[in-house]
mmCIF file of N, CA, C and O in Angstrom:
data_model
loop_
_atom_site.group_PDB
_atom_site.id
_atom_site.type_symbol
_atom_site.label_atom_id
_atom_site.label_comp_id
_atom_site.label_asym_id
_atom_site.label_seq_id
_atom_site.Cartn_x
_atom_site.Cartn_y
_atom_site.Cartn_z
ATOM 1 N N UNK A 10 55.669 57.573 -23.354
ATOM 2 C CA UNK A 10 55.605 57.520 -21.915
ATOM 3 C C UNK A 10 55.990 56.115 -21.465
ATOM 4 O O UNK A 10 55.154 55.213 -21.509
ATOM 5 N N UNK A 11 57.200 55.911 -21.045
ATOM 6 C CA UNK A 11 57.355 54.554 -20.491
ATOM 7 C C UNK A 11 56.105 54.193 -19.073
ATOM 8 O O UNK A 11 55.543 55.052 -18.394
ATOM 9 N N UNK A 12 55.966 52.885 -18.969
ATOM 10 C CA UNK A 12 55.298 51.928 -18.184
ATOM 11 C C UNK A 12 55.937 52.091 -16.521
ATOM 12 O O UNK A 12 57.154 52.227 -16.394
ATOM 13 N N UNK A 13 55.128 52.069 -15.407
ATOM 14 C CA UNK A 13 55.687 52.406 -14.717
ATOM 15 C C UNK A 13 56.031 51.046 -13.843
ATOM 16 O O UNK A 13 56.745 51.159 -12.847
ATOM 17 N N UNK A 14 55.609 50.009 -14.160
ATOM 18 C CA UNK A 14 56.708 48.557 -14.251
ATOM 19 C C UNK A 14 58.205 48.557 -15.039
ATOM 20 O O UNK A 14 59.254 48.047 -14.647
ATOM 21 N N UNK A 15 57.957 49.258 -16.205
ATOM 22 C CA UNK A 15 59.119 48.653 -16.718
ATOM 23 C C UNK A 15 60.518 49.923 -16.866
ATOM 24 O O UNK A 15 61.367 50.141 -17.730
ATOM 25 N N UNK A 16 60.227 50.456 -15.719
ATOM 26 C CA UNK A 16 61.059 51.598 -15.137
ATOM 27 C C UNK A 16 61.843 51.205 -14.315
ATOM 28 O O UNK A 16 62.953 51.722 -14.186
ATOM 29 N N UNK A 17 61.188 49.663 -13.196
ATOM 30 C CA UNK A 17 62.026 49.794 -12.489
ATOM 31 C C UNK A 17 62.657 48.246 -12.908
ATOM 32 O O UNK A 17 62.168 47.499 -13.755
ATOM 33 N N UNK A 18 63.993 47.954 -11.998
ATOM 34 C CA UNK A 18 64.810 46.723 -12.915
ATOM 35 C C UNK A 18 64.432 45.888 -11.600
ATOM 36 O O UNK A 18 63.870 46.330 -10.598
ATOM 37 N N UNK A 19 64.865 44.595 -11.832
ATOM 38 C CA UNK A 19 64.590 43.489 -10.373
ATOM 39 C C UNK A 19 65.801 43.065 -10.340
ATOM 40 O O UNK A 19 65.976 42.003 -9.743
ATOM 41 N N UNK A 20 66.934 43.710 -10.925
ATOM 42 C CA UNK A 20 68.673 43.360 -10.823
ATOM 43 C C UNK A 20 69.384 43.786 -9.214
ATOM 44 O O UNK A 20 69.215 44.800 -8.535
ATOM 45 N N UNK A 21 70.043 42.823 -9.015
ATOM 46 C CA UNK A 21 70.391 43.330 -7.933
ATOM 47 C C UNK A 21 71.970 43.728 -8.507
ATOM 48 O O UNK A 21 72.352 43.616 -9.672
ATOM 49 N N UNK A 22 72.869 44.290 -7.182
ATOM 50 C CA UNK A 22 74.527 44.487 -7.226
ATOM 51 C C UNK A 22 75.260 43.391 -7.547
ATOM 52 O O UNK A 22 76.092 43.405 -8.454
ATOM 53 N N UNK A 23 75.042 42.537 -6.945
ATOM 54 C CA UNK A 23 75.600 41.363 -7.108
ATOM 55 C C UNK A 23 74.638 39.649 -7.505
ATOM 56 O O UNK A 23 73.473 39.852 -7.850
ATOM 57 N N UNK A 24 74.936 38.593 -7.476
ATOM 58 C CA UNK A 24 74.502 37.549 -7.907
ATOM 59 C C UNK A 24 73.917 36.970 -6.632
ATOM 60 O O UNK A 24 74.712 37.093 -5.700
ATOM 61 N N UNK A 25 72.861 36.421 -6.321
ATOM 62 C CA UNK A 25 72.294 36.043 -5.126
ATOM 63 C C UNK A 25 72.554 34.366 -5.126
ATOM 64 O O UNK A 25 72.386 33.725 -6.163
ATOM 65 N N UNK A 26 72.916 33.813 -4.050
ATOM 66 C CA UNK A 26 73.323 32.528 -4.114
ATOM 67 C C UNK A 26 71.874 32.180 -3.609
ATOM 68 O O UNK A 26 71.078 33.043 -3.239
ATOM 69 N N UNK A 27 71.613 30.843 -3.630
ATOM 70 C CA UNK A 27 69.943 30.008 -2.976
ATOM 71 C C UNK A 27 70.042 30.240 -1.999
ATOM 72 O O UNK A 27 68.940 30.724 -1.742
ATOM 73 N N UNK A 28 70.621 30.270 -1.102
ATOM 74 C CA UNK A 28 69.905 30.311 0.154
ATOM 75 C C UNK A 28 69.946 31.700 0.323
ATOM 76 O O UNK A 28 69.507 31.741 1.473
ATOM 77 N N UNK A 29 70.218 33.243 -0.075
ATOM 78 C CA UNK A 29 70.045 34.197 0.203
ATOM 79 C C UNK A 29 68.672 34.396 -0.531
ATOM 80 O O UNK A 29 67.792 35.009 0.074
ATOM 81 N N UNK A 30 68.454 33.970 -1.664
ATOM 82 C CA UNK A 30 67.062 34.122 -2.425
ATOM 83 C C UNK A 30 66.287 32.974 -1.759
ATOM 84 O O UNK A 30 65.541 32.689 -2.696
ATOM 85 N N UNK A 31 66.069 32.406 -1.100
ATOM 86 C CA UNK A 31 65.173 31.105 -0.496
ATOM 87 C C UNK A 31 65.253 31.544 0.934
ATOM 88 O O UNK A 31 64.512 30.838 1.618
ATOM 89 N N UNK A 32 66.026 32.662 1.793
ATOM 90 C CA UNK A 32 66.084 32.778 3.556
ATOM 91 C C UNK A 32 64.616 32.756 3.881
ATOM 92 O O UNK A 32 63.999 31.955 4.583
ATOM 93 N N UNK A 33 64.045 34.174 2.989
ATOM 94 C CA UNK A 33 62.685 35.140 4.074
ATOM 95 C C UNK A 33 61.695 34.051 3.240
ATOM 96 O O UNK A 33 60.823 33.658 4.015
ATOM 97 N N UNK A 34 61.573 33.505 2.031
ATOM 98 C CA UNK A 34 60.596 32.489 1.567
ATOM 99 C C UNK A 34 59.913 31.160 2.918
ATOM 100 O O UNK A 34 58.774 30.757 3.152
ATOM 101 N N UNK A 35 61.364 30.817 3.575
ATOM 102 C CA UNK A 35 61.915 29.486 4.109
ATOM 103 C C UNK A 35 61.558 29.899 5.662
ATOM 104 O O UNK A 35 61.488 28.934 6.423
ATOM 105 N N UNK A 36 61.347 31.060 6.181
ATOM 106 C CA UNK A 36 61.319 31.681 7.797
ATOM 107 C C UNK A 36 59.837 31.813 7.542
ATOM 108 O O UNK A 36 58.991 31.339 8.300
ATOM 109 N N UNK A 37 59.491 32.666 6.129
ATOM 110 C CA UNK A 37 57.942 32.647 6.264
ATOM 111 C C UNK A 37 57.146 31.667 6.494
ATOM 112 O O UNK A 37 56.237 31.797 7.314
ATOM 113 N N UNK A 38 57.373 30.342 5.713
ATOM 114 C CA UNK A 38 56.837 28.853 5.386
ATOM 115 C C UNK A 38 56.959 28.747 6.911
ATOM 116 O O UNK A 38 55.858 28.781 7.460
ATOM 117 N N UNK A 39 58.066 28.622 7.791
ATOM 118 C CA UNK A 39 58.263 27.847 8.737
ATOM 119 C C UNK A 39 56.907 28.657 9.914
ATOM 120 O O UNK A 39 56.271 28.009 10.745
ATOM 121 N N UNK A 40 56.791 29.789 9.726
ATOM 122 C CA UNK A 40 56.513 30.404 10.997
ATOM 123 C C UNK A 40 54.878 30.332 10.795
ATOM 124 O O UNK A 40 54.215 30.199 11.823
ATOM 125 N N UNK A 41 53.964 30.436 9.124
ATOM 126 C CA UNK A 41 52.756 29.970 8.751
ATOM 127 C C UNK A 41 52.763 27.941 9.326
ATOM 128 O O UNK A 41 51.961 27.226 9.926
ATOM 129 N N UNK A 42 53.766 27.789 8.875
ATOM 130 C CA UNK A 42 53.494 26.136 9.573
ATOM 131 C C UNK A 42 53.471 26.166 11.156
ATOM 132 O O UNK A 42 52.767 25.322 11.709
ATOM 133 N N UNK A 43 54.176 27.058 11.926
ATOM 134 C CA UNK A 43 54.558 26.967 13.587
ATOM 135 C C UNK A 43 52.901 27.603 13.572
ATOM 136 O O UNK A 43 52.360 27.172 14.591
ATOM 137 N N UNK A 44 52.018 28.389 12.849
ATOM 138 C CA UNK A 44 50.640 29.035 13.258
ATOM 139 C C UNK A 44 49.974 28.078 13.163
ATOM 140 O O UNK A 44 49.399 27.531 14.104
ATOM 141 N N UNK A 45 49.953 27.764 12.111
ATOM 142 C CA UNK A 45 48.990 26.419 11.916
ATOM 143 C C UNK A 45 48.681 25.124 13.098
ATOM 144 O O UNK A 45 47.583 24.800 13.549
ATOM 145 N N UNK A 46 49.927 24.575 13.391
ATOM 146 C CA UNK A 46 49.991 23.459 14.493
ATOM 147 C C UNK A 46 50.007 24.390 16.001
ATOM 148 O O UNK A 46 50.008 23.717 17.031
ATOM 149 N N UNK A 47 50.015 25.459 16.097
ATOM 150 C CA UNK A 47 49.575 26.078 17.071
ATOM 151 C C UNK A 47 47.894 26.323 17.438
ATOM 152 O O UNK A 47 47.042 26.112 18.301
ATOM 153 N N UNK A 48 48.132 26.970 16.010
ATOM 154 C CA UNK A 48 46.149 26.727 16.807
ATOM 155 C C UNK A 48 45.182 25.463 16.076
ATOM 156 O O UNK A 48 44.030 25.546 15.651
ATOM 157 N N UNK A 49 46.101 24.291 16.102
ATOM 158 C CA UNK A 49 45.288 22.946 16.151
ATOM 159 C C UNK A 49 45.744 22.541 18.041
ATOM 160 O O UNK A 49 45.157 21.651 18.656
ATOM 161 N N UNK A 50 46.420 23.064 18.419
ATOM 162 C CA UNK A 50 46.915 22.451 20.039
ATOM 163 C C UNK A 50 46.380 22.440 20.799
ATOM 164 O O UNK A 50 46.176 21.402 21.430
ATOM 165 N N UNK A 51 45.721 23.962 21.227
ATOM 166 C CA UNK A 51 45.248 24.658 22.228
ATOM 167 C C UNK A 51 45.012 25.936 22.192
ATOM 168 O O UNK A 51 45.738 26.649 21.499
ATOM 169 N N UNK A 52 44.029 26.443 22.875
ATOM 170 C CA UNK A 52 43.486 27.847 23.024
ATOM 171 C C UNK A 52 44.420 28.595 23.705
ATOM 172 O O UNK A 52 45.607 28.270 23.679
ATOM 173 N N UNK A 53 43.959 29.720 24.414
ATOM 174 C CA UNK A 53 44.723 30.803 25.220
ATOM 175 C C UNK A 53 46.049 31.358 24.405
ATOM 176 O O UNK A 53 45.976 31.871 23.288
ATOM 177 N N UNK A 54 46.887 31.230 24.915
ATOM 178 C CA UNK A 54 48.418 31.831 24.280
ATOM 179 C C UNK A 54 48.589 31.237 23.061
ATOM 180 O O UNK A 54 49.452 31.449 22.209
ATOM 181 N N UNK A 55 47.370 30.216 23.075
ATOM 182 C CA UNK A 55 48.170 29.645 21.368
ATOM 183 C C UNK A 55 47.514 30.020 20.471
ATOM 184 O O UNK A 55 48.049 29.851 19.375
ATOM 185 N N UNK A 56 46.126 30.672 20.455
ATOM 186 C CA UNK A 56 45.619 31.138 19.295
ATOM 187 C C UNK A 56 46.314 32.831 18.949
ATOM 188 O O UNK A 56 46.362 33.364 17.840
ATOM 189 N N UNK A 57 46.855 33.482 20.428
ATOM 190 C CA UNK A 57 47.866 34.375 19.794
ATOM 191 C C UNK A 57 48.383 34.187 18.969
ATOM 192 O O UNK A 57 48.330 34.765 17.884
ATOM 193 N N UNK A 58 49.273 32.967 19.432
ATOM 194 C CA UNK A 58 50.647 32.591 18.387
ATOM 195 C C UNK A 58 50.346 32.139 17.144
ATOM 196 O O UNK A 58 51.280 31.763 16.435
ATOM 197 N N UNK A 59 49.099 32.091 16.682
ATOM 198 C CA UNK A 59 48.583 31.480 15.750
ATOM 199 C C UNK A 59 48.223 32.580 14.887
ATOM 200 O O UNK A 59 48.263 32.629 13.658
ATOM 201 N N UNK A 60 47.872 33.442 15.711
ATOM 202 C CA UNK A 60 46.961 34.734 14.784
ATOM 203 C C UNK A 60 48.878 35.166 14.357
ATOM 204 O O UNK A 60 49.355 34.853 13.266
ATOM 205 N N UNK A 61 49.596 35.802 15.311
ATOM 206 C CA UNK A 61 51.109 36.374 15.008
ATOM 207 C C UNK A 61 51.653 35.918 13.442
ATOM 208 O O UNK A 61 51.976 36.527 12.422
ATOM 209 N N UNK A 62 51.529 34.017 14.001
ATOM 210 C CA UNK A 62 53.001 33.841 12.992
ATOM 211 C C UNK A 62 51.919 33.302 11.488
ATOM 212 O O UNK A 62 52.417 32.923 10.428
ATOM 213 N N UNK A 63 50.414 33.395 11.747
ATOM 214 C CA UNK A 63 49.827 33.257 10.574
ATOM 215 C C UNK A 63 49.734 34.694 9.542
ATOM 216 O O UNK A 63 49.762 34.657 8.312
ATOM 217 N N UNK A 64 49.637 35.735 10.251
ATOM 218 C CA UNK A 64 49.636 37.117 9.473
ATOM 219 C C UNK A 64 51.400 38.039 9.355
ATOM 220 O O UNK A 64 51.609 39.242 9.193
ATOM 221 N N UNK A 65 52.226 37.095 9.484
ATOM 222 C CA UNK A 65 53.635 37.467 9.007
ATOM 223 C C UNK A 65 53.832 37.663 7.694
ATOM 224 O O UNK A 65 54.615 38.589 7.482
ATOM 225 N N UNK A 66 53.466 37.202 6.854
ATOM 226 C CA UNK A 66 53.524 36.729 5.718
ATOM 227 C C UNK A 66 52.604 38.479 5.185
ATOM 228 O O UNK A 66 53.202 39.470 4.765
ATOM 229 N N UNK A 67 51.414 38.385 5.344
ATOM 230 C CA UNK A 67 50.357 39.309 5.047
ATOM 231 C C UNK A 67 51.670 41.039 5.454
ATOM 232 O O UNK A 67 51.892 41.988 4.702
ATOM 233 N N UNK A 68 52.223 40.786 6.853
ATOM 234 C CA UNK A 68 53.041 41.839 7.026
ATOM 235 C C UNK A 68 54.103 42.312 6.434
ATOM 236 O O UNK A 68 54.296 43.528 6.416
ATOM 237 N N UNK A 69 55.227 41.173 5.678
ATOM 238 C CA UNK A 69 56.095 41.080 4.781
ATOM 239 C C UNK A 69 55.602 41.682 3.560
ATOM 240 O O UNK A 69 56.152 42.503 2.826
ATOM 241 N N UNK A 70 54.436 41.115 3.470
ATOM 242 C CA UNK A 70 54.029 41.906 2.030
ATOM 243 C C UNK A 70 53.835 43.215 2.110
ATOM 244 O O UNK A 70 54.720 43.980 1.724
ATOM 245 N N UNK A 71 52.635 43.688 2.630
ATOM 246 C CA UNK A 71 52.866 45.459 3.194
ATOM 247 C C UNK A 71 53.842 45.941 2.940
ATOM 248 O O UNK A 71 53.870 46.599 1.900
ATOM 249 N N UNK A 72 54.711 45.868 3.517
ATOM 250 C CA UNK A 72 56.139 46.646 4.690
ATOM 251 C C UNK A 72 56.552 46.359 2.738
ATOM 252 O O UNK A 72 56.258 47.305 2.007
ATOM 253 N N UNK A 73 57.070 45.334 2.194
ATOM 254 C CA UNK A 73 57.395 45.320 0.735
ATOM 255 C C UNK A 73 57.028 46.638 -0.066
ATOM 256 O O UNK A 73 57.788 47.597 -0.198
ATOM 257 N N UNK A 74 55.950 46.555 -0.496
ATOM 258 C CA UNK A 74 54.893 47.202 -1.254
ATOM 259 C C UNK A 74 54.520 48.580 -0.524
ATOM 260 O O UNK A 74 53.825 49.483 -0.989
ATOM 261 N N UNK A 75 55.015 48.540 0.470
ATOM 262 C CA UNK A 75 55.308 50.563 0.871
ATOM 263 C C UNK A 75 56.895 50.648 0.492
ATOM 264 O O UNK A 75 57.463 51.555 -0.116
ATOM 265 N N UNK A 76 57.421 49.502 0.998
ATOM 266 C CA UNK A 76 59.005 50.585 0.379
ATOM 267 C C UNK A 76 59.886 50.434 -0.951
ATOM 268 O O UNK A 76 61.082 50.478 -1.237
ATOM 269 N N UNK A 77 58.494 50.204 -1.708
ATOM 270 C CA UNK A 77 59.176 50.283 -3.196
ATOM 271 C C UNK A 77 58.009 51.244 -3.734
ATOM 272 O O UNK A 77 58.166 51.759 -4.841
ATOM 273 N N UNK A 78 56.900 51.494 -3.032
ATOM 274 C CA UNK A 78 56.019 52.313 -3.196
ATOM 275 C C UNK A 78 56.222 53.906 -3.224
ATOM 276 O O UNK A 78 55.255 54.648 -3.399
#
């Protein structure tokens, strides 16, 4: 009975250059850093923006892990 990791491959079609393998890493970082100095600023609209671009990351993963699921 094969492993149901080692069924699937992590190869893509083609060869990924750095910045296509470093984009969604590099938007995530930026937008957990834009949460962070948001809700050190101020309250009201900014602890939105704080809660948003701090649980992006948490959402990327999900949305991942259902569609390989």
């Amino acid at each position: 009975m094969t492993n149901r990791l080692e069924s699937r491959t992590m190869y893509t079609k083609h060869r990924q250059s750095v910045r296509e393998v470093f984009f969604i890493p590099t938007l995530l970082s930026v937008a957990v850093l834009i949460g962070l100095v948001s809700a050190l600023i101020g309250d009201g609209i900014w602890d939105m923006v704080s809660w948003l671009t701090i649980l992006a990351p948490v959402v990327v993963v999900i949305l991942a892990w259902w569609r390989r699921g």
